[in-house]
């Protein structure tokens, strides 16, 4: 699960998907394309909205996406178009590019919609992001 800062959207996506799959069989992680927040906890508003739905994000710490992630993971979900292009710019072959998907194409196939960045907005933005990611992760979990 990849966004820009790895503190708002992708930590939620990681927590939500991990809550829907068997921990022993599926490893879910998240990262950011930028390094601004490396080592930090998720944003308080992400922690809060996840907690409301029984998901704990407090053992997550932000990290930057690296080209090694292409070999470690089977699927890479971008939260928005900018993340998608930044991830693809690090891919070296088609086996890597094929792993990269826009997460909202799970709920809205082929539309390439972006999860809105809630960082500069209010709490309602985080609730909205939670609901979008919950629907997308439900579909991903069923396919795994
Ligand atoms: P995220 O949100 O990409 O969903 O983690 C952001 C977090 C921090 C910043 C931008 C977006 N920032 O500019 O610091």
mmCIF file of N, CA and C and ligand atoms in Angstrom:
data_model
loop_
_atom_site.group_PDB
_atom_site.id
_atom_site.type_symbol
_atom_site.label_atom_id
_atom_site.label_comp_id
_atom_site.label_asym_id
_atom_site.label_seq_id
_atom_site.Cartn_x
_atom_site.Cartn_y
_atom_site.Cartn_z
ATOM 1 N N UNK A 1 0.849 -1.159 0.000
ATOM 2 C CA UNK A 1 0.000 0.000 0.000
ATOM 3 C C UNK A 1 0.896 1.223 0.000
ATOM 4 N N UNK A 2 0.749 2.055 -1.020
ATOM 5 C CA UNK A 2 1.699 3.164 -1.158
ATOM 6 C C UNK A 2 0.970 4.495 -1.362
ATOM 7 N N UNK A 3 1.347 5.500 -0.550
ATOM 8 C CA UNK A 3 0.870 6.874 -0.765
ATOM 9 C C UNK A 3 2.083 7.796 -0.790
ATOM 10 N N UNK A 4 1.866 9.067 -0.502
ATOM 11 C CA UNK A 4 2.982 10.017 -0.571
ATOM 12 C C UNK A 4 3.813 9.992 0.715
ATOM 13 N N UNK A 5 3.161 10.262 1.846
ATOM 14 C CA UNK A 5 3.900 10.404 3.100
ATOM 15 C C UNK A 5 3.947 9.166 3.966
ATOM 16 N N UNK A 6 3.126 8.163 3.652
ATOM 17 C CA UNK A 6 2.975 6.941 4.467
ATOM 18 C C UNK A 6 2.554 7.261 5.900
ATOM 19 N N UNK A 7 1.759 8.327 6.049
ATOM 20 C CA UNK A 7 1.215 8.591 7.389
ATOM 21 C C UNK A 7 -0.312 8.685 7.415
ATOM 22 N N UNK A 8 -0.957 8.923 6.276
ATOM 23 C CA UNK A 8 -2.431 9.067 6.283
ATOM 24 C C UNK A 8 -3.134 7.902 5.579
ATOM 25 N N UNK A 9 -3.012 7.826 4.238
ATOM 26 C CA UNK A 9 -3.803 6.855 3.481
ATOM 27 C C UNK A 9 -3.258 5.437 3.543
ATOM 28 N N UNK A 10 -1.975 5.254 3.207
ATOM 29 C CA UNK A 10 -1.473 3.876 3.127
ATOM 30 C C UNK A 10 -1.421 3.150 4.481
ATOM 31 N N UNK A 11 -1.179 3.840 5.605
ATOM 32 C CA UNK A 11 -1.272 3.104 6.882
ATOM 33 C C UNK A 11 -2.687 2.576 7.126
ATOM 34 N N UNK A 12 -3.692 3.380 6.730
ATOM 35 C CA UNK A 12 -5.077 2.899 6.854
ATOM 36 C C UNK A 12 -5.295 1.685 5.968
ATOM 37 N N UNK A 13 -4.822 1.762 4.713
ATOM 38 C CA UNK A 13 -5.006 0.635 3.790
ATOM 39 C C UNK A 13 -4.315 -0.614 4.333
ATOM 40 N N UNK A 14 -3.114 -0.437 4.882
ATOM 41 C CA UNK A 14 -2.399 -1.588 5.460
ATOM 42 C C UNK A 14 -3.199 -2.197 6.611
ATOM 43 N N UNK A 15 -3.643 -1.362 7.538
ATOM 44 C CA UNK A 15 -4.364 -1.866 8.713
ATOM 45 C C UNK A 15 -5.672 -2.541 8.327
ATOM 46 N N UNK A 16 -6.381 -1.915 7.377
ATOM 47 C CA UNK A 16 -7.686 -2.457 6.979
ATOM 48 C C UNK A 16 -7.505 -3.800 6.276
ATOM 49 N N UNK A 17 -6.583 -3.865 5.295
ATOM 50 C CA UNK A 17 -6.418 -5.135 4.569
ATOM 51 C C UNK A 17 -5.918 -6.223 5.513
ATOM 52 N N UNK A 18 -4.935 -5.879 6.380
ATOM 53 C CA UNK A 18 -4.418 -6.914 7.288
ATOM 54 C C UNK A 18 -5.536 -7.456 8.183
ATOM 55 N N UNK A 19 -6.479 -6.601 8.543
ATOM 56 C CA UNK A 19 -7.580 -7.047 9.427
ATOM 57 C C UNK A 19 -8.536 -8.006 8.722
ATOM 58 N N UNK A 20 -8.488 -8.044 7.395
ATOM 59 C CA UNK A 20 -9.428 -8.868 6.627
ATOM 60 C C UNK A 20 -8.813 -10.177 6.134
ATOM 61 N N UNK A 21 -7.514 -10.381 6.369
ATOM 62 C CA UNK A 21 -6.843 -11.580 5.848
ATOM 63 C C UNK A 21 -6.179 -12.359 6.984
ATOM 64 N N UNK A 22 -5.797 -13.584 6.668
ATOM 65 C CA UNK A 22 -5.114 -14.444 7.631
ATOM 66 C C UNK A 22 -3.656 -13.980 7.776
ATOM 67 N N UNK A 23 -3.286 -13.547 8.999
ATOM 68 C CA UNK A 23 -1.931 -13.018 9.247
ATOM 69 C C UNK A 23 -0.836 -14.005 8.872
ATOM 70 N N UNK A 24 -1.141 -15.306 8.998
ATOM 71 C CA UNK A 24 -0.105 -16.311 8.723
ATOM 72 C C UNK A 24 0.143 -16.476 7.225
ATOM 73 N N UNK A 25 -0.813 -16.060 6.434
ATOM 74 C CA UNK A 25 -0.707 -16.313 4.982
ATOM 75 C C UNK A 25 -0.439 -15.070 4.156
ATOM 76 N N UNK A 26 -0.880 -13.928 4.651
ATOM 77 C CA UNK A 26 -0.754 -12.705 3.835
ATOM 78 C C UNK A 26 -0.015 -11.641 4.638
ATOM 79 N N UNK A 27 1.063 -11.127 4.060
ATOM 80 C CA UNK A 27 1.813 -10.045 4.697
ATOM 81 C C UNK A 27 1.484 -8.741 3.987
ATOM 82 N N UNK A 28 0.976 -7.795 4.748
ATOM 83 C CA UNK A 28 0.609 -6.485 4.199
ATOM 84 C C UNK A 28 1.548 -5.444 4.798
ATOM 85 N N UNK A 29 2.025 -4.526 3.973
ATOM 86 C CA UNK A 29 2.900 -3.457 4.470
ATOM 87 C C UNK A 29 2.542 -2.181 3.719
ATOM 88 N N UNK A 30 3.104 -1.053 4.153
ATOM 89 C CA UNK A 30 2.859 0.198 3.443
ATOM 90 C C UNK A 30 4.122 1.030 3.414
ATOM 91 N N UNK A 31 4.144 1.992 2.486
ATOM 92 C CA UNK A 31 5.319 2.854 2.302
ATOM 93 C C UNK A 31 4.856 4.134 1.621
ATOM 94 N N UNK A 32 5.762 5.140 1.620
ATOM 95 C CA UNK A 32 5.481 6.408 0.942
ATOM 96 C C UNK A 32 6.487 6.636 -0.164
ATOM 97 N N UNK A 33 6.077 7.394 -1.167
ATOM 98 C CA UNK A 33 7.027 7.718 -2.242
ATOM 99 C C UNK A 33 7.957 8.848 -1.806
ATOM 100 N N UNK A 34 7.576 9.597 -0.769
ATOM 101 C CA UNK A 34 8.420 10.681 -0.239
ATOM 102 C C UNK A 34 8.954 10.282 1.132
ATOM 103 N N UNK A 35 10.060 10.927 1.533
ATOM 104 C CA UNK A 35 10.707 10.541 2.796
ATOM 105 C C UNK A 35 10.410 11.501 3.948
ATOM 106 N N UNK A 36 9.525 12.500 3.720
ATOM 107 C CA UNK A 36 9.319 13.549 4.749
ATOM 108 C C UNK A 36 9.049 13.004 6.144
ATOM 109 N N UNK A 37 8.326 11.897 6.225
ATOM 110 C CA UNK A 37 7.832 11.458 7.538
ATOM 111 C C UNK A 37 8.422 10.120 7.991
ATOM 112 N N UNK A 38 9.531 9.719 7.375
ATOM 113 C CA UNK A 38 10.130 8.412 7.700
ATOM 114 C C UNK A 38 10.347 8.270 9.217
ATOM 115 N N UNK A 39 9.932 7.130 9.748
ATOM 116 C CA UNK A 39 10.120 6.834 11.168
ATOM 117 C C UNK A 39 8.973 7.290 12.050
ATOM 118 N N UNK A 40 8.047 8.094 11.472
ATOM 119 C CA UNK A 40 6.941 8.619 12.284
ATOM 120 C C UNK A 40 5.772 7.637 12.374
ATOM 121 N N UNK A 41 4.991 7.818 13.447
ATOM 122 C CA UNK A 41 3.709 7.113 13.579
ATOM 123 C C UNK A 41 2.750 7.626 12.507
ATOM 124 N N UNK A 42 1.704 6.857 12.185
ATOM 125 C CA UNK A 42 0.653 7.416 11.320
ATOM 126 C C UNK A 42 0.063 8.690 11.942
ATOM 127 N N UNK A 43 -0.503 9.534 11.078
ATOM 128 C CA UNK A 43 -1.197 10.750 11.517
ATOM 129 C C UNK A 43 -2.250 10.388 12.576
ATOM 130 N N UNK A 44 -2.370 11.245 13.597
ATOM 131 C CA UNK A 44 -3.328 10.991 14.699
ATOM 132 C C UNK A 44 -4.744 10.738 14.177
ATOM 133 N N UNK A 45 -5.107 11.445 13.097
ATOM 134 C CA UNK A 45 -6.468 11.313 12.571
ATOM 135 C C UNK A 45 -6.680 9.949 11.916
ATOM 136 N N UNK A 46 -5.624 9.395 11.308
ATOM 137 C CA UNK A 46 -5.729 8.027 10.767
ATOM 138 C C UNK A 46 -5.823 7.027 11.914
ATOM 139 N N UNK A 47 -4.979 7.225 12.934
ATOM 140 C CA UNK A 47 -5.013 6.326 14.101
ATOM 141 C C UNK A 47 -6.410 6.326 14.712
ATOM 142 N N UNK A 48 -6.987 7.536 14.831
ATOM 143 C CA UNK A 48 -8.303 7.692 15.475
ATOM 144 C C UNK A 48 -9.429 7.014 14.684
ATOM 145 N N UNK A 49 -9.465 7.252 13.365
ATOM 146 C CA UNK A 49 -10.563 6.668 12.588
ATOM 147 C C UNK A 49 -10.424 5.142 12.546
ATOM 148 N N UNK A 50 -9.204 4.635 12.479
ATOM 149 C CA UNK A 50 -9.006 3.179 12.480
ATOM 150 C C UNK A 50 -9.444 2.587 13.818
ATOM 151 N N UNK A 51 -9.075 3.279 14.896
ATOM 152 C CA UNK A 51 -9.438 2.793 16.239
ATOM 153 C C UNK A 51 -10.962 2.686 16.389
ATOM 154 N N UNK A 52 -11.652 3.659 15.799
ATOM 155 C CA UNK A 52 -13.126 3.657 15.843
ATOM 156 C C UNK A 52 -13.694 2.355 15.272
ATOM 157 N N UNK A 53 -12.971 1.779 14.300
ATOM 158 C CA UNK A 53 -13.443 0.527 13.670
ATOM 159 C C UNK A 53 -12.658 -0.700 14.166
ATOM 160 N N UNK A 54 -11.963 -0.528 15.293
ATOM 161 C CA UNK A 54 -11.307 -1.674 15.929
ATOM 162 C C UNK A 54 -9.969 -2.072 15.337
ATOM 163 N N UNK A 55 -9.320 -1.132 14.607
ATOM 164 C CA UNK A 55 -8.024 -1.444 13.988
ATOM 165 C C UNK A 55 -6.940 -0.563 14.612
ATOM 166 N N UNK A 56 -5.852 -1.209 15.048
ATOM 167 C CA UNK A 56 -4.761 -0.481 15.705
ATOM 168 C C UNK A 56 -3.639 -0.196 14.709
ATOM 169 N N UNK A 57 -3.304 1.078 14.529
ATOM 170 C CA UNK A 57 -2.210 1.435 13.589
ATOM 171 C C UNK A 57 -0.933 1.823 14.323
ATOM 172 N N UNK A 58 -0.930 1.737 15.674
ATOM 173 C CA UNK A 58 0.174 2.363 16.407
ATOM 174 C C UNK A 58 1.490 1.589 16.352
ATOM 175 N N UNK A 59 1.485 0.371 15.799
ATOM 176 C CA UNK A 59 2.813 -0.242 15.634
ATOM 177 C C UNK A 59 3.397 0.001 14.238
ATOM 178 N N UNK A 60 2.745 0.840 13.446
ATOM 179 C CA UNK A 60 3.301 1.192 12.135
ATOM 180 C C UNK A 60 4.242 2.402 12.258
ATOM 181 N N UNK A 61 5.291 2.397 11.419
ATOM 182 C CA UNK A 61 6.192 3.554 11.311
ATOM 183 C C UNK A 61 6.409 3.826 9.831
ATOM 184 N N UNK A 62 6.435 5.098 9.465
ATOM 185 C CA UNK A 62 6.548 5.451 8.046
ATOM 186 C C UNK A 62 7.909 5.046 7.472
ATOM 187 N N UNK A 63 7.885 4.578 6.238
ATOM 188 C CA UNK A 63 9.123 4.274 5.511
ATOM 189 C C UNK A 63 8.941 4.681 4.057
ATOM 190 N N UNK A 64 10.057 4.760 3.353
ATOM 191 C CA UNK A 64 9.993 5.149 1.946
ATOM 192 C C UNK A 64 9.944 3.899 1.078
ATOM 193 N N UNK A 65 9.161 3.965 0.010
ATOM 194 C CA UNK A 65 9.111 2.871 -0.967
ATOM 195 C C UNK A 65 10.488 2.733 -1.626
ATOM 196 N N UNK A 66 10.943 1.482 -1.817
ATOM 197 C CA UNK A 66 12.231 1.282 -2.503
ATOM 198 C C UNK A 66 12.054 0.233 -3.617
ATOM 199 N N UNK A 67 13.011 0.179 -4.526
ATOM 200 C CA UNK A 67 12.914 -0.773 -5.633
ATOM 201 C C UNK A 67 12.915 -2.223 -5.122
ATOM 202 N N UNK A 68 13.445 -2.452 -3.918
ATOM 203 C CA UNK A 68 13.426 -3.798 -3.326
ATOM 204 C C UNK A 68 11.989 -4.288 -3.090
ATOM 205 N N UNK A 69 11.068 -3.345 -2.902
ATOM 206 C CA UNK A 69 9.667 -3.737 -2.672
ATOM 207 C C UNK A 69 9.083 -4.489 -3.868
ATOM 208 N N UNK A 70 9.627 -4.266 -5.059
ATOM 209 C CA UNK A 70 9.142 -5.000 -6.235
ATOM 210 C C UNK A 70 9.430 -6.495 -6.124
ATOM 211 N N UNK A 71 10.506 -6.852 -5.432
ATOM 212 C CA UNK A 71 10.809 -8.279 -5.300
ATOM 213 C C UNK A 71 10.154 -8.885 -4.057
ATOM 214 N N UNK A 72 9.879 -8.052 -3.056
ATOM 215 C CA UNK A 72 9.309 -8.574 -1.812
ATOM 216 C C UNK A 72 7.793 -8.783 -1.861
ATOM 217 N N UNK A 73 7.113 -8.046 -2.739
ATOM 218 C CA UNK A 73 5.638 -8.068 -2.731
ATOM 219 C C UNK A 73 5.068 -8.524 -4.069
ATOM 220 N N UNK A 74 3.918 -9.201 -4.003
ATOM 221 C CA UNK A 74 3.248 -9.685 -5.217
ATOM 222 C C UNK A 74 2.394 -8.604 -5.855
ATOM 223 N N UNK A 75 1.838 -7.722 -5.025
ATOM 224 C CA UNK A 75 0.974 -6.650 -5.527
ATOM 225 C C UNK A 75 1.344 -5.353 -4.834
ATOM 226 N N UNK A 76 1.297 -4.265 -5.595
ATOM 227 C CA UNK A 76 1.612 -2.938 -5.042
ATOM 228 C C UNK A 76 0.442 -2.021 -5.411
ATOM 229 N N UNK A 77 -0.241 -1.502 -4.387
ATOM 230 C CA UNK A 77 -1.423 -0.663 -4.619
ATOM 231 C C UNK A 77 -1.087 0.798 -4.362
ATOM 232 N N UNK A 78 -1.237 1.616 -5.407
ATOM 233 C CA UNK A 78 -1.013 3.060 -5.276
ATOM 234 C C UNK A 78 -2.321 3.731 -4.883
ATOM 235 N N UNK A 79 -2.213 4.753 -4.007
ATOM 236 C CA UNK A 79 -3.410 5.482 -3.568
ATOM 237 C C UNK A 79 -3.836 6.523 -4.593
ATOM 238 N N UNK A 80 -2.866 7.122 -5.309
ATOM 239 C CA UNK A 80 -3.253 8.125 -6.308
ATOM 240 C C UNK A 80 -2.354 8.053 -7.538
ATOM 241 N N UNK A 81 -2.698 8.881 -8.532
ATOM 242 C CA UNK A 81 -1.999 8.808 -9.818
ATOM 243 C C UNK A 81 -0.534 9.200 -9.708
ATOM 244 N N UNK A 82 -0.269 10.182 -8.852
ATOM 245 C CA UNK A 82 1.123 10.626 -8.684
ATOM 246 C C UNK A 82 1.961 9.496 -8.073
ATOM 247 N N UNK A 83 1.405 8.852 -7.049
ATOM 248 C CA UNK A 83 2.119 7.719 -6.435
ATOM 249 C C UNK A 83 2.352 6.634 -7.491
ATOM 250 N N UNK A 84 1.306 6.374 -8.272
ATOM 251 C CA UNK A 84 1.366 5.322 -9.296
ATOM 252 C C UNK A 84 2.534 5.577 -10.259
ATOM 253 N N UNK A 85 2.632 6.804 -10.742
ATOM 254 C CA UNK A 85 3.706 7.118 -11.701
ATOM 255 C C UNK A 85 5.081 7.102 -11.033
ATOM 256 N N UNK A 86 5.141 7.557 -9.793
ATOM 257 C CA UNK A 86 6.436 7.528 -9.091
ATOM 258 C C UNK A 86 6.899 6.097 -8.828
ATOM 259 N N UNK A 87 5.972 5.216 -8.504
ATOM 260 C CA UNK A 87 6.341 3.803 -8.291
ATOM 261 C C UNK A 87 6.816 3.211 -9.622
ATOM 262 N N UNK A 88 6.029 3.455 -10.672
ATOM 263 C CA UNK A 88 6.384 2.875 -11.981
ATOM 264 C C UNK A 88 7.742 3.357 -12.481
ATOM 265 N N UNK A 89 8.120 4.564 -12.090
ATOM 266 C CA UNK A 89 9.414 5.100 -12.560
ATOM 267 C C UNK A 89 10.584 4.302 -11.981
ATOM 268 N N UNK A 90 10.327 3.527 -10.928
ATOM 269 C CA UNK A 90 11.401 2.711 -10.331
ATOM 270 C C UNK A 90 11.408 1.273 -10.853
ATOM 271 N N UNK A 91 10.366 0.913 -11.618
ATOM 272 C CA UNK A 91 10.272 -0.469 -12.111
ATOM 273 C C UNK A 91 11.287 -0.699 -13.233
ATOM 274 N N UNK A 92 11.830 -1.916 -13.266
ATOM 275 C CA UNK A 92 12.867 -2.205 -14.267
ATOM 276 C C UNK A 92 12.410 -3.184 -15.348
ATOM 277 N N UNK A 93 11.289 -3.882 -15.131
ATOM 278 C CA UNK A 93 10.806 -4.788 -16.179
ATOM 279 C C UNK A 93 9.295 -4.979 -16.032
ATOM 280 N N UNK A 94 8.697 -5.693 -17.000
ATOM 281 C CA UNK A 94 7.230 -5.805 -16.989
ATOM 282 C C UNK A 94 6.718 -6.627 -15.807
ATOM 283 N N UNK A 95 7.530 -7.559 -15.295
ATOM 284 C CA UNK A 95 7.057 -8.331 -14.132
ATOM 285 C C UNK A 95 6.854 -7.368 -12.950
ATOM 286 N N UNK A 96 7.634 -6.293 -12.927
ATOM 287 C CA UNK A 96 7.476 -5.299 -11.858
ATOM 288 C C UNK A 96 6.328 -4.339 -12.163
ATOM 289 N N UNK A 97 6.240 -3.841 -13.389
ATOM 290 C CA UNK A 97 5.165 -2.878 -13.699
ATOM 291 C C UNK A 97 3.789 -3.534 -13.528
ATOM 292 N N UNK A 98 3.711 -4.826 -13.836
ATOM 293 C CA UNK A 98 2.417 -5.526 -13.728
ATOM 294 C C UNK A 98 1.913 -5.647 -12.283
ATOM 295 N N UNK A 99 2.813 -5.488 -11.330
ATOM 296 C CA UNK A 99 2.396 -5.581 -9.923
ATOM 297 C C UNK A 99 1.714 -4.308 -9.427
ATOM 298 N N UNK A 100 1.872 -3.217 -10.158
ATOM 299 C CA UNK A 100 1.427 -1.909 -9.660
ATOM 300 C C UNK A 100 0.007 -1.606 -10.121
ATOM 301 N N UNK A 101 -0.868 -1.319 -9.150
ATOM 302 C CA UNK A 101 -2.284 -1.067 -9.461
ATOM 303 C C UNK A 101 -2.766 0.167 -8.716
ATOM 304 N N UNK A 102 -3.795 0.787 -9.260
ATOM 305 C CA UNK A 102 -4.488 1.874 -8.547
ATOM 306 C C UNK A 102 -5.524 1.213 -7.638
ATOM 307 N N UNK A 103 -5.459 1.463 -6.347
ATOM 308 C CA UNK A 103 -6.320 0.699 -5.421
ATOM 309 C C UNK A 103 -7.805 0.902 -5.702
ATOM 310 N N UNK A 104 -8.211 2.094 -6.140
ATOM 311 C CA UNK A 104 -9.652 2.300 -6.355
ATOM 312 C C UNK A 104 -10.166 1.643 -7.629
ATOM 313 N N UNK A 105 -9.267 1.074 -8.445
ATOM 314 C CA UNK A 105 -9.751 0.273 -9.575
ATOM 315 C C UNK A 105 -10.411 -1.026 -9.100
ATOM 316 N N UNK A 106 -10.203 -1.362 -7.813
ATOM 317 C CA UNK A 106 -10.899 -2.529 -7.252
ATOM 318 C C UNK A 106 -12.404 -2.263 -7.163
ATOM 319 N N UNK A 107 -12.765 -1.044 -6.757
ATOM 320 C CA UNK A 107 -14.185 -0.697 -6.604
ATOM 321 C C UNK A 107 -14.749 -0.011 -7.851
ATOM 322 N N UNK A 108 -13.880 0.652 -8.603
ATOM 323 C CA UNK A 108 -14.288 1.400 -9.805
ATOM 324 C C UNK A 108 -13.374 1.008 -10.960
ATOM 325 N N UNK A 109 -13.574 -0.208 -11.517
ATOM 326 C CA UNK A 109 -12.611 -0.741 -12.487
ATOM 327 C C UNK A 109 -12.320 0.219 -13.638
ATOM 328 N N UNK A 110 -11.031 0.304 -13.965
ATOM 329 C CA UNK A 110 -10.515 1.053 -15.123
ATOM 330 C C UNK A 110 -10.704 2.565 -15.050
ATOM 331 N N UNK A 111 -11.181 3.085 -13.932
ATOM 332 C CA UNK A 111 -11.401 4.546 -13.872
ATOM 333 C C UNK A 111 -10.184 5.317 -13.367
ATOM 334 N N UNK A 112 -9.224 4.596 -12.819
ATOM 335 C CA UNK A 112 -8.001 5.223 -12.300
ATOM 336 C C UNK A 112 -8.288 6.386 -11.349
ATOM 337 N N UNK A 113 -9.257 6.187 -10.452
ATOM 338 C CA UNK A 113 -9.585 7.231 -9.472
ATOM 339 C C UNK A 113 -8.538 7.247 -8.359
ATOM 340 N N UNK A 114 -8.310 8.433 -7.803
ATOM 341 C CA UNK A 114 -7.354 8.585 -6.702
ATOM 342 C C UNK A 114 -8.070 8.650 -5.361
ATOM 343 N N UNK A 115 -7.435 8.081 -4.324
ATOM 344 C CA UNK A 115 -7.910 8.286 -2.955
ATOM 345 C C UNK A 115 -7.501 9.710 -2.588
ATOM 346 N N UNK A 116 -8.459 10.593 -2.233
ATOM 347 C CA UNK A 116 -8.086 11.978 -1.963
ATOM 348 C C UNK A 116 -7.139 12.078 -0.776
ATOM 349 N N UNK A 117 -6.154 12.979 -0.890
ATOM 350 C CA UNK A 117 -5.196 13.172 0.195
ATOM 351 C C UNK A 117 -5.884 13.959 1.310
ATOM 352 N N UNK A 118 -6.076 13.347 2.498
ATOM 353 C CA UNK A 118 -6.826 14.030 3.558
ATOM 354 C C UNK A 118 -5.956 14.912 4.455
ATOM 355 N N UNK A 119 -4.649 14.990 4.181
ATOM 356 C CA UNK A 119 -3.679 15.593 5.117
ATOM 357 C C UNK A 119 -4.033 17.014 5.530
ATOM 358 N N UNK A 120 -4.436 17.842 4.553
ATOM 359 C CA UNK A 120 -4.689 19.254 4.869
ATOM 360 C C UNK A 120 -6.144 19.546 5.215
ATOM 361 N N UNK A 121 -6.973 18.508 5.262
ATOM 362 C CA UNK A 121 -8.404 18.724 5.535
ATOM 363 C C UNK A 121 -8.785 18.355 6.961
ATOM 364 N N UNK A 122 -10.084 18.140 7.167
ATOM 365 C CA UNK A 122 -10.598 17.829 8.504
ATOM 366 C C UNK A 122 -10.825 16.342 8.713
ATOM 367 N N UNK A 123 -11.408 16.021 9.878
ATOM 368 C CA UNK A 123 -11.616 14.622 10.246
ATOM 369 C C UNK A 123 -12.529 13.886 9.262
ATOM 370 N N UNK A 124 -13.485 14.609 8.659
ATOM 371 C CA UNK A 124 -14.431 13.941 7.756
ATOM 372 C C UNK A 124 -13.698 13.358 6.544
ATOM 373 N N UNK A 125 -12.590 13.992 6.151
ATOM 374 C CA UNK A 125 -11.782 13.461 5.041
ATOM 375 C C UNK A 125 -11.211 12.090 5.377
ATOM 376 N N UNK A 126 -10.858 11.902 6.630
ATOM 377 C CA UNK A 126 -10.285 10.620 7.053
ATOM 378 C C UNK A 126 -11.366 9.540 7.101
ATOM 379 N N UNK A 127 -12.561 9.926 7.529
ATOM 380 C CA UNK A 127 -13.690 8.977 7.529
ATOM 381 C C UNK A 127 -13.996 8.542 6.083
ATOM 382 N N UNK A 128 -14.003 9.514 5.181
ATOM 383 C CA UNK A 128 -14.268 9.239 3.764
ATOM 384 C C UNK A 128 -13.210 8.288 3.181
ATOM 385 N N UNK A 129 -11.945 8.569 3.471
ATOM 386 C CA UNK A 129 -10.849 7.712 3.003
ATOM 387 C C UNK A 129 -11.000 6.306 3.604
ATOM 388 N N UNK A 130 -11.348 6.244 4.891
ATOM 389 C CA UNK A 130 -11.520 4.930 5.525
ATOM 390 C C UNK A 130 -12.558 4.106 4.770
ATOM 391 N N UNK A 131 -13.699 4.728 4.471
ATOM 392 C CA UNK A 131 -14.786 3.982 3.818
ATOM 393 C C UNK A 131 -14.378 3.505 2.422
ATOM 394 N N UNK A 132 -13.690 4.378 1.659
ATOM 395 C CA UNK A 132 -13.230 3.979 0.314
ATOM 396 C C UNK A 132 -12.270 2.796 0.398
ATOM 397 N N UNK A 133 -11.322 2.896 1.343
ATOM 398 C CA UNK A 133 -10.307 1.843 1.454
ATOM 399 C C UNK A 133 -10.914 0.551 2.000
ATOM 400 N N UNK A 134 -11.906 0.686 2.876
ATOM 401 C CA UNK A 134 -12.548 -0.510 3.422
ATOM 402 C C UNK A 134 -13.233 -1.300 2.297
ATOM 403 N N UNK A 135 -13.912 -0.600 1.408
ATOM 404 C CA UNK A 135 -14.582 -1.280 0.280
ATOM 405 C C UNK A 135 -13.562 -1.926 -0.654
ATOM 406 N N UNK A 136 -12.490 -1.187 -0.968
ATOM 407 C CA UNK A 136 -11.468 -1.725 -1.878
ATOM 408 C C UNK A 136 -10.777 -2.942 -1.255
ATOM 409 N N UNK A 137 -10.461 -2.844 0.038
ATOM 410 C CA UNK A 137 -9.738 -3.941 0.708
ATOM 411 C C UNK A 137 -10.622 -5.177 0.861
ATOM 412 N N UNK A 138 -11.929 -4.971 0.984
ATOM 413 C CA UNK A 138 -12.843 -6.111 1.059
ATOM 414 C C UNK A 138 -12.729 -6.940 -0.237
ATOM 415 N N UNK A 139 -12.651 -6.249 -1.351
ATOM 416 C CA UNK A 139 -12.545 -6.937 -2.649
ATOM 417 C C UNK A 139 -11.172 -7.608 -2.788
ATOM 418 N N UNK A 140 -10.120 -6.894 -2.411
ATOM 419 C CA UNK A 140 -8.764 -7.467 -2.478
ATOM 420 C C UNK A 140 -8.688 -8.723 -1.601
ATOM 421 N N UNK A 141 -9.212 -8.641 -0.385
ATOM 422 C CA UNK A 141 -9.131 -9.770 0.554
ATOM 423 C C UNK A 141 -9.850 -10.997 -0.003
ATOM 424 N N UNK A 142 -10.981 -10.776 -0.652
ATOM 425 C CA UNK A 142 -11.737 -11.919 -1.215
ATOM 426 C C UNK A 142 -10.953 -12.597 -2.326
ATOM 427 N N UNK A 143 -10.132 -11.837 -3.053
ATOM 428 C CA UNK A 143 -9.357 -12.417 -4.151
ATOM 429 C C UNK A 143 -8.107 -13.153 -3.680
ATOM 430 N N UNK A 144 -7.678 -12.870 -2.444
ATOM 431 C CA UNK A 144 -6.413 -13.458 -1.982
ATOM 432 C C UNK A 144 -6.584 -14.925 -1.579
HETATM 433 P P1 LIG B 1 -0.398 10.547 2.814
HETATM 434 O O1 LIG B 1 -0.708 12.082 3.182
HETATM 435 O O2 LIG B 1 0.358 10.587 1.505
HETATM 436 O O3 LIG B 1 -1.759 9.946 2.691
HETATM 437 O O4 LIG B 1 0.418 10.002 3.956
HETATM 438 C C1 LIG B 1 0.271 13.078 3.247
HETATM 439 C C2 LIG B 1 1.073 13.174 4.349
HETATM 440 C C3 LIG B 1 2.014 14.190 4.447
HETATM 441 C C4 LIG B 1 2.142 15.086 3.402
HETATM 442 C C5 LIG B 1 1.339 14.975 2.280
HETATM 443 C C6 LIG B 1 0.399 13.973 2.209
HETATM 444 N N1 LIG B 1 3.089 16.150 3.493
HETATM 445 O O5 LIG B 1 3.134 16.980 2.574
HETATM 446 O O6 LIG B 1 3.848 16.186 4.461
#
